[in-house]
Short mmCIF file of C-alpha atoms and ligand atoms in Angstrom, two decimals:
data_model
loop_
_atom_site.label_atom_id
_atom_site.label_comp_id
_atom_site.label_asym_id
_atom_site.label_seq_id
_atom_site.Cartn_x
_atom_site.Cartn_y
_atom_site.Cartn_z
CA UNK F 1 0.02 0.10 -0.02
CA UNK F 2 1.21 3.46 -1.16
CA UNK F 3 -0.11 6.65 -0.22
CA UNK F 4 -0.17 9.90 -1.92
CA UNK F 5 -3.12 11.23 -0.11
CA UNK F 6 -3.15 12.95 3.49
CA UNK F 7 -0.96 12.10 5.53
CA UNK F 8 0.68 9.74 3.27
CA UNK F 9 3.28 7.18 4.26
CA UNK F 10 4.38 7.88 7.77
CA UNK F 11 7.43 6.92 9.70
CA UNK F 12 7.18 3.43 11.12
CA UNK F 13 8.59 4.67 14.41
CA UNK F 14 5.59 7.03 14.92
CA UNK F 15 3.19 4.37 13.53
CA UNK F 16 4.56 1.84 16.45
CA UNK F 17 3.25 4.36 19.09
CA UNK F 18 -0.23 3.82 18.19
CA UNK F 19 0.13 0.12 18.87
CA UNK F 20 1.03 0.66 22.17
CA UNK F 21 -0.95 0.76 25.56
CA UNK F 22 -2.71 4.22 26.35
CA UNK F 23 -1.33 5.73 29.33
CA UNK F 24 -3.56 7.67 31.68
CA UNK F 25 -3.61 11.36 30.71
CA UNK F 26 -4.28 13.14 33.84
CA UNK F 27 -0.81 12.95 34.99
CA UNK F 28 2.16 15.26 34.98
CA UNK F 29 3.97 13.18 32.56
CA UNK F 30 1.25 13.75 30.01
CA UNK F 31 1.21 17.51 30.79
CA UNK F 32 5.01 17.83 30.45
CA UNK F 33 4.75 16.13 26.92
CA UNK F 34 1.87 18.66 25.84
CA UNK F 35 3.91 21.77 27.18
CA UNK F 36 6.82 20.50 25.41
CA UNK F 37 4.91 20.07 22.20
CA UNK F 38 3.64 23.69 22.64
CA UNK F 39 7.08 24.91 22.94
CA UNK F 40 8.13 23.26 19.69
CA UNK F 41 5.16 24.29 17.64
CA UNK F 42 5.72 27.83 18.52
CA UNK F 43 9.43 27.79 17.61
CA UNK F 44 8.55 26.00 14.14
CA UNK F 45 6.19 28.54 12.93
CA UNK F 46 7.95 31.68 14.59
CA UNK F 47 5.47 32.66 17.06
CA UNK F 48 7.53 34.20 20.14
CA UNK F 49 5.75 34.52 23.23
CA UNK F 50 2.51 33.09 21.68
CA UNK F 51 0.18 30.25 22.67
CA UNK F 52 -1.40 27.04 21.14
CA UNK F 53 -4.57 25.22 21.53
CA UNK F 54 -4.06 21.41 20.38
CA UNK F 55 -7.70 20.23 20.00
CA UNK F 56 -8.93 16.66 19.58
CA UNK F 57 -10.77 17.26 16.18
CA UNK F 58 -9.91 17.88 12.43
CA UNK F 59 -8.64 21.07 10.82
CA UNK F 60 -12.32 22.20 10.25
CA UNK F 61 -12.92 21.96 13.87
CA UNK F 62 -10.17 24.50 14.60
CA UNK F 63 -11.50 26.62 11.66
CA UNK F 64 -14.78 26.74 13.16
CA UNK F 65 -13.27 27.66 16.77
CA UNK F 66 -11.70 30.58 15.26
CA UNK F 67 -14.99 31.83 13.74
CA UNK F 68 -16.89 31.10 16.95
CA UNK F 69 -14.36 32.63 19.51
CA UNK F 70 -12.72 35.37 17.64
CA UNK F 71 -14.24 36.41 14.32
CA UNK F 72 -17.77 36.85 15.76
CA UNK F 73 -16.17 39.61 17.98
CA UNK F 74 -15.17 41.63 14.93
CA UNK F 75 -17.27 44.09 12.88
CA UNK F 76 -16.63 42.58 9.28
CA UNK F 77 -14.67 39.71 7.79
CA UNK F 78 -13.10 39.59 4.30
CA UNK F 79 -12.80 35.89 3.15
CA UNK F 80 -10.67 34.62 0.19
CA UNK F 81 -12.40 32.00 -1.65
CA UNK F 82 -10.02 30.36 -4.20
CA UNK F 83 -11.56 26.67 -3.69
CA UNK F 84 -13.18 24.35 -1.32
CA UNK F 85 -11.11 25.30 1.56
CA UNK F 86 -11.33 29.18 1.02
CA UNK F 87 -15.35 28.41 0.59
CA UNK F 88 -15.34 26.69 4.04
CA UNK F 89 -14.27 30.00 5.73
CA UNK F 90 -17.17 31.53 3.73
CA UNK F 91 -19.51 29.10 4.78
CA UNK F 92 -18.48 29.20 8.40
CA UNK F 93 -18.88 33.16 8.35
CA UNK F 94 -22.54 32.68 7.00
CA UNK F 95 -23.45 29.90 9.42
CA UNK F 96 -22.25 32.08 12.34
CA UNK F 97 -24.14 35.27 10.85
CA UNK F 98 -20.60 37.24 10.36
CA UNK F 99 -20.89 40.09 8.06
CA UNK F 100 -18.42 39.18 5.27
CA UNK F 101 -17.04 40.29 1.98
CA UNK F 102 -16.65 37.35 -0.05
CA UNK F 103 -13.62 37.63 -2.45
CA UNK F 104 -13.64 35.01 -5.16
CA UNK F 105 -10.66 33.90 -6.99
CA UNK F 106 -11.09 31.54 -9.79
CA UNK F 107 -9.77 27.96 -9.60
CA UNK F 108 -5.75 27.63 -9.38
CA UNK F 109 -5.45 31.31 -10.25
CA UNK F 110 -3.46 33.66 -7.91
CA UNK F 111 -5.17 36.71 -6.03
CA UNK F 112 -5.01 40.08 -7.95
CA UNK F 113 -3.35 42.06 -4.94
CA UNK F 114 -4.04 45.24 -6.48
CA UNK F 115 -7.72 44.55 -6.76
CA UNK F 116 -7.53 42.95 -3.22
CA UNK F 117 -6.17 46.18 -1.69
CA UNK F 118 -8.80 48.13 -3.41
CA UNK F 119 -11.61 45.87 -2.09
CA UNK F 120 -10.18 46.21 1.42
CA UNK F 121 -9.62 49.99 1.09
CA UNK F 122 -13.43 50.39 0.15
CA UNK F 123 -14.97 47.53 2.08
CA UNK F 124 -13.02 48.30 5.43
CA UNK F 125 -13.08 44.81 6.89
CA UNK F 126 -11.33 44.30 10.26
CA UNK F 127 -10.60 40.61 10.03
CA UNK F 128 -9.20 38.74 7.04
CA UNK F 129 -9.53 35.02 6.50
CA UNK F 130 -7.44 33.03 3.87
CA UNK F 131 -5.49 30.02 3.30
CA UNK F 132 -1.72 29.90 2.68
CA UNK F 133 -2.24 27.05 0.45
CA UNK F 134 -5.55 26.51 -1.34
CA UNK F 135 -5.28 22.57 -1.27
CA UNK F 136 -8.04 21.77 -3.59
CA UNK F 137 -5.99 23.42 -6.54
CA UNK F 138 -2.31 23.52 -5.23
CA UNK F 139 -2.36 27.21 -5.67
CA UNK F 140 -0.21 29.22 -3.09
CA UNK F 141 -1.00 32.72 -1.98
CA UNK F 142 1.49 35.35 -1.26
CA UNK F 143 1.37 35.97 2.51
CA UNK F 144 3.88 38.66 2.14
CA UNK F 145 1.43 40.61 0.03
CA UNK F 146 -1.51 39.72 2.06
CA UNK F 147 0.37 40.76 5.38
CA UNK F 148 1.30 43.97 3.72
CA UNK F 149 -2.28 45.10 2.97
CA UNK F 150 -3.64 44.12 6.32
CA UNK F 151 -1.06 46.17 7.87
CA UNK F 152 -1.91 49.09 5.83
CA UNK F 153 -5.39 49.07 6.72
CA UNK F 154 -5.17 47.60 10.21
CA UNK F 155 -6.90 44.39 9.56
CA UNK F 156 -6.28 41.54 11.82
CA UNK F 157 -4.70 38.35 9.63
CA UNK F 158 -6.02 34.74 10.42
CA UNK F 159 -4.41 32.15 8.09
CA UNK F 160 -5.35 28.58 7.64
CA UNK F 161 -1.82 27.07 6.89
CA UNK F 162 -3.10 23.72 7.45
CA UNK F 163 -1.35 22.11 4.18
CA UNK F 164 1.59 24.65 4.14
CA UNK F 165 3.07 24.35 7.74
CA UNK F 166 6.40 22.29 7.31
CA UNK F 167 5.88 22.38 3.39
CA UNK F 168 6.78 26.12 2.89
CA UNK F 169 8.75 28.73 4.78
CA UNK F 170 6.66 30.26 7.32
CA UNK F 171 7.28 32.72 9.87
CA UNK F 172 4.18 34.01 11.93
CA UNK F 173 5.60 37.08 13.68
CA UNK F 174 7.44 38.45 10.67
CA UNK F 175 4.03 38.18 8.81
CA UNK F 176 2.03 39.57 11.52
CA UNK F 177 -0.36 36.90 11.52
CA UNK F 178 -2.75 37.01 14.63
CA UNK F 179 -4.12 33.34 14.44
CA UNK F 180 -2.72 30.41 12.43
CA UNK F 181 -4.10 26.91 12.15
CA UNK F 182 -2.71 23.42 11.09
CA UNK F 183 -3.67 19.87 11.44
CA UNK F 184 -1.65 16.72 12.09
CA UNK F 185 -2.37 14.92 8.77
CA UNK F 186 -0.73 17.22 6.40
CA UNK F 187 2.80 18.78 6.91
CA UNK F 188 3.24 17.00 10.19
CA UNK F 189 2.75 13.74 8.46
CA UNK F 190 1.09 11.80 11.43
CA UNK F 191 -2.66 10.35 11.58
CA UNK F 192 -5.39 12.67 11.14
CA UNK F 193 -7.34 13.82 14.41
CA UNK F 194 -5.58 16.80 15.86
CA UNK F 195 -5.74 20.30 14.91
CA UNK F 196 -3.48 23.03 16.29
CA UNK F 197 -4.36 26.70 16.66
CA UNK F 198 -1.44 29.35 17.05
CA UNK F 199 -2.02 32.73 18.59
CA UNK F 200 0.30 35.66 18.50
CA UNK F 201 1.30 37.16 21.70
CA UNK F 202 -0.87 40.20 20.61
CA UNK F 203 -4.00 38.18 21.49
CA UNK F 204 -2.76 37.53 25.06
CA UNK F 205 -5.56 39.61 26.91
CA UNK F 206 -8.21 39.45 24.00
CA UNK F 207 -11.68 39.31 25.26
CA UNK F 208 -12.60 36.13 23.31
CA UNK F 209 -16.54 35.16 22.39
CA UNK F 210 -17.88 32.18 24.02
CA UNK F 211 -20.27 30.87 21.33
CA UNK F 212 -19.48 26.99 21.30
CA UNK F 213 -18.86 24.79 24.55
CA UNK F 214 -16.57 22.14 23.00
CA UNK F 215 -14.09 24.66 21.24
CA UNK F 216 -14.36 27.45 23.77
CA UNK F 217 -10.68 29.17 23.83
CA UNK F 218 -10.76 30.33 27.39
CA UNK F 219 -11.73 26.93 28.71
CA UNK F 220 -9.10 25.32 26.58
CA UNK F 221 -6.33 27.88 27.63
CA UNK F 222 -7.08 27.60 31.23
CA UNK F 223 -6.55 24.00 31.11
CA UNK F 224 -3.55 23.93 28.74
CA UNK F 225 -1.53 26.30 31.14
CA UNK F 226 -0.87 23.13 33.15
CA UNK F 227 -0.72 20.95 29.84
CA UNK F 228 -3.97 19.54 29.96
CA UNK F 229 -7.41 19.65 28.11
CA UNK F 230 -10.94 19.93 29.21
CA UNK F 231 -12.07 16.75 27.69
CA UNK F 232 -10.81 13.43 26.78
CA UNK F 233 -7.59 13.95 24.39
CA UNK F 234 -6.95 11.34 21.85
CA UNK F 235 -4.28 10.43 23.87
CA UNK F 236 -2.44 8.38 21.44
CA UNK F 237 -2.23 11.29 18.83
CA UNK F 238 -0.81 13.60 21.38
CA UNK F 239 1.96 10.93 21.91
CA UNK F 240 2.37 10.71 18.14
CA UNK F 241 2.53 14.62 17.80
CA UNK F 242 5.09 15.04 20.53
CA UNK F 243 7.56 12.30 18.98
CA UNK F 244 7.24 13.74 15.70
CA UNK F 245 7.95 17.40 16.82
CA UNK F 246 11.05 16.10 18.83
CA UNK F 247 12.28 14.55 15.47
CA UNK F 248 11.93 18.03 13.94
CA UNK F 249 13.52 19.69 16.99
CA UNK F 250 16.40 17.26 16.37
CA UNK F 251 16.58 18.23 12.75
CA UNK F 252 17.20 21.76 13.97
CA UNK F 253 13.83 23.13 12.67
CA UNK F 254 11.48 23.01 9.82
CA UNK F 255 14.23 23.54 7.17
CA UNK F 256 14.90 20.17 6.75
CA UNK F 257 11.65 18.94 6.10
CA UNK F 258 10.73 21.76 3.91
CA UNK F 259 13.77 21.01 1.72
CA UNK F 260 12.62 17.30 1.47
CA UNK F 261 9.27 18.20 0.46
CA UNK F 262 10.56 20.61 -2.03
CA UNK F 263 12.74 18.07 -3.30
CA UNK F 264 10.08 15.37 -3.94
CA UNK F 265 7.87 17.91 -5.44
CA UNK F 266 10.81 18.71 -7.95
CA UNK F 267 11.28 15.28 -8.97
CA UNK F 268 7.45 14.80 -9.63
CA UNK F 269 7.17 17.91 -11.52
CA UNK F 270 9.70 16.88 -13.72
CA UNK F 271 7.72 13.62 -14.39
CA UNK F 272 4.77 15.69 -15.16
CA UNK F 273 6.65 17.70 -17.88
CA UNK F 274 7.86 14.28 -19.37
CA UNK F 275 4.37 12.73 -19.53
CA UNK F 276 2.80 15.97 -20.70
CA UNK F 277 0.56 16.72 -17.66
CA UNK F 278 -0.17 20.22 -17.00
CA UNK F 279 0.15 21.85 -13.86
CA UNK F 280 -2.49 24.63 -13.70
CA UNK F 281 -1.71 26.55 -10.46
CA UNK F 282 -0.69 29.86 -11.18
CA UNK F 283 1.97 29.66 -8.29
CA UNK F 284 2.09 26.01 -7.28
CA UNK F 285 2.95 25.08 -3.90
CA UNK F 286 5.59 22.46 -2.89
CA UNK F 287 3.02 20.52 -0.74
CA UNK F 288 1.17 18.96 -3.36
CA UNK F 289 1.28 18.74 -7.14
CA UNK F 290 -2.11 19.07 -8.90
CA UNK F 291 -1.86 18.07 -12.54
CA UNK F 292 -4.32 17.60 -15.43
CA UNK F 293 -4.66 14.26 -17.15
CA UNK F 294 -7.04 13.13 -20.13
CA UNK F 295 -8.86 10.58 -17.80
CA UNK F 296 -12.51 12.25 -17.38
CA UNK F 297 -14.12 9.33 -15.44
CA UNK F 298 -11.37 8.60 -12.74
CA UNK F 299 -10.31 5.31 -14.44
CA UNK F 300 -6.64 6.25 -13.40
CA UNK F 301 -7.84 6.66 -9.74
CA UNK F 302 -9.42 3.33 -9.61
CA UNK F 303 -6.86 1.33 -11.55
CA UNK F 304 -4.18 2.78 -9.06
CA UNK F 305 -6.15 1.51 -6.56
CA UNK F 306 -7.30 -1.84 -7.53
CA UNK F 307 -4.19 -2.85 -9.43
CA UNK F 308 -1.25 -1.18 -7.31
CA UNK F 309 -3.12 -0.65 -3.84
CA UNK F 310 -1.85 2.99 -4.46
CA UNK F 311 -4.09 6.24 -3.79
CA UNK F 312 -3.96 9.56 -5.27
CA UNK F 313 -6.49 12.38 -4.63
CA UNK F 314 -8.90 13.32 -7.54
CA UNK F 315 -10.04 16.86 -7.76
CA UNK F 316 -12.98 18.98 -8.35
CA UNK F 317 -12.14 19.13 -12.02
CA UNK F 318 -12.41 16.17 -14.19
CA UNK F 319 -9.12 14.68 -14.96
CA UNK F 320 -7.34 16.98 -12.34
CA UNK F 321 -5.41 14.77 -9.88
CA UNK F 322 -3.22 15.71 -6.69
CA UNK F 323 -0.51 14.01 -5.42
CA UNK F 324 0.91 14.88 -2.08
CA UNK F 325 4.47 15.46 -1.01
CA UNK F 326 4.05 15.41 2.60
CA UNK F 327 4.24 11.67 3.18
CA UNK F 328 7.46 9.59 2.87
CA UNK F 329 8.26 8.92 -0.74
CA UNK F 330 11.46 8.21 -2.61
CA UNK F 331 12.39 9.34 -6.17
CA UNK F 332 11.99 5.72 -7.18
CA UNK F 333 8.50 5.54 -5.63
CA UNK F 334 7.38 8.68 -7.54
CA UNK F 335 8.86 7.35 -10.95
CA UNK F 336 6.92 4.25 -10.55
CA UNK F 337 3.71 6.10 -9.46
CA UNK F 338 4.05 8.34 -12.56
CA UNK F 339 4.88 5.36 -14.78
CA UNK F 340 1.60 3.83 -13.66
CA UNK F 341 -0.70 6.65 -14.17
CA UNK F 342 0.98 7.23 -17.93
CA UNK F 343 0.32 3.43 -18.46
CA UNK F 344 -3.33 3.59 -17.30
CA UNK F 345 -3.88 6.97 -19.16
CA UNK F 346 -2.54 5.45 -22.21
CA UNK F 347 -4.87 2.48 -21.96
CA UNK F 348 -8.09 5.08 -21.88
C1 PLP Y 401 -7.14 19.54 5.05
C2 PLP Y 401 -7.32 21.07 4.89
C3 PLP Y 401 -8.39 21.49 5.79
C4 PLP Y 401 -9.05 20.68 6.89
O1 PLP Y 401 -9.68 19.55 6.64
P1 PLP Y 401 -10.06 18.68 7.81
O2 PLP Y 401 -10.42 17.59 6.85
O3 PLP Y 401 -11.23 19.14 8.59
O4 PLP Y 401 -8.84 18.29 8.59
C5 PLP Y 401 -8.63 22.83 5.93
N1 PLP Y 401 -7.91 23.67 4.96
C6 PLP Y 401 -6.95 23.22 4.25
C7 PLP Y 401 -6.20 24.28 3.39
C8 PLP Y 401 -6.84 21.82 4.11
O5 PLP Y 401 -5.66 21.21 3.32
#
């Protein structure tokens, strides 16, 4: 079984933790693990003096938490909707009755930043919601430009970095991001089930709202101060997260992992050129490769699964597939994968 979806193939040492007995979590040992995880997470994203909340729940849970606890305290949001994940910000704001400017960006296109600035100047939002990497197309947005616009107009910046954390260089303080979100099944490359919120030091005394019981920020912060969670944590996942973070710390930070993701991506993009698959993203991320084939009825997807026990991700557009580079994969794996996709496509 080879996986090019999220999280992809995982280090066997991390997987082995999942087979171990589950320790009791209301202990100092478990608290120490979580406090250390928080410290490493803040280092990895460049968030000095900040805080984290680690939730048992997927990335969308953390997005929902941000809207409930933070976005509802603001006057007006601007939402970048460049694909299904941006659309989710829009949907969440709609769900909670937040006034918003819906800024749509066509599939796989970059933002027109001049037009965006005009929209901000005219619409005067006070909170900005976007993705760093719109995973549905593979398009990477320019956080440097977004951050500069937010600074000029005094807009609070919230970024879903779920699929760019540890795949793209990212410095939260340098970009002036107030809240960033990631989850475990993407760049962290461990099983799905946890999400992480990063809070800049600026929000230390912020009066958050209380609009959702399970995700309530203050309740989570008050427990996390001693390394605990208000409700039963997915204990094994917290241990796997900690072990993965210790690996990244031992590597000296995120640089080595990002370079490795970049390298795999380079190998696969070369194969896309060789087989004539277009990569439509205007500015493609390193995290995944989204590419266009001639396969209009998912025959390649089914063929890979049935003949080779291999998964790739179909996209929203017919013939468009996505291969993640965040799981373990060798150059040889990628050559074999591309060769099989080509062979299945040629047989159509
Ligand atoms: C995966 C992903 C999410 C969250 O999805 P979940 O299935 O809830 O973990 C959100 N945003 C982006 C950009 C993603 O890639």
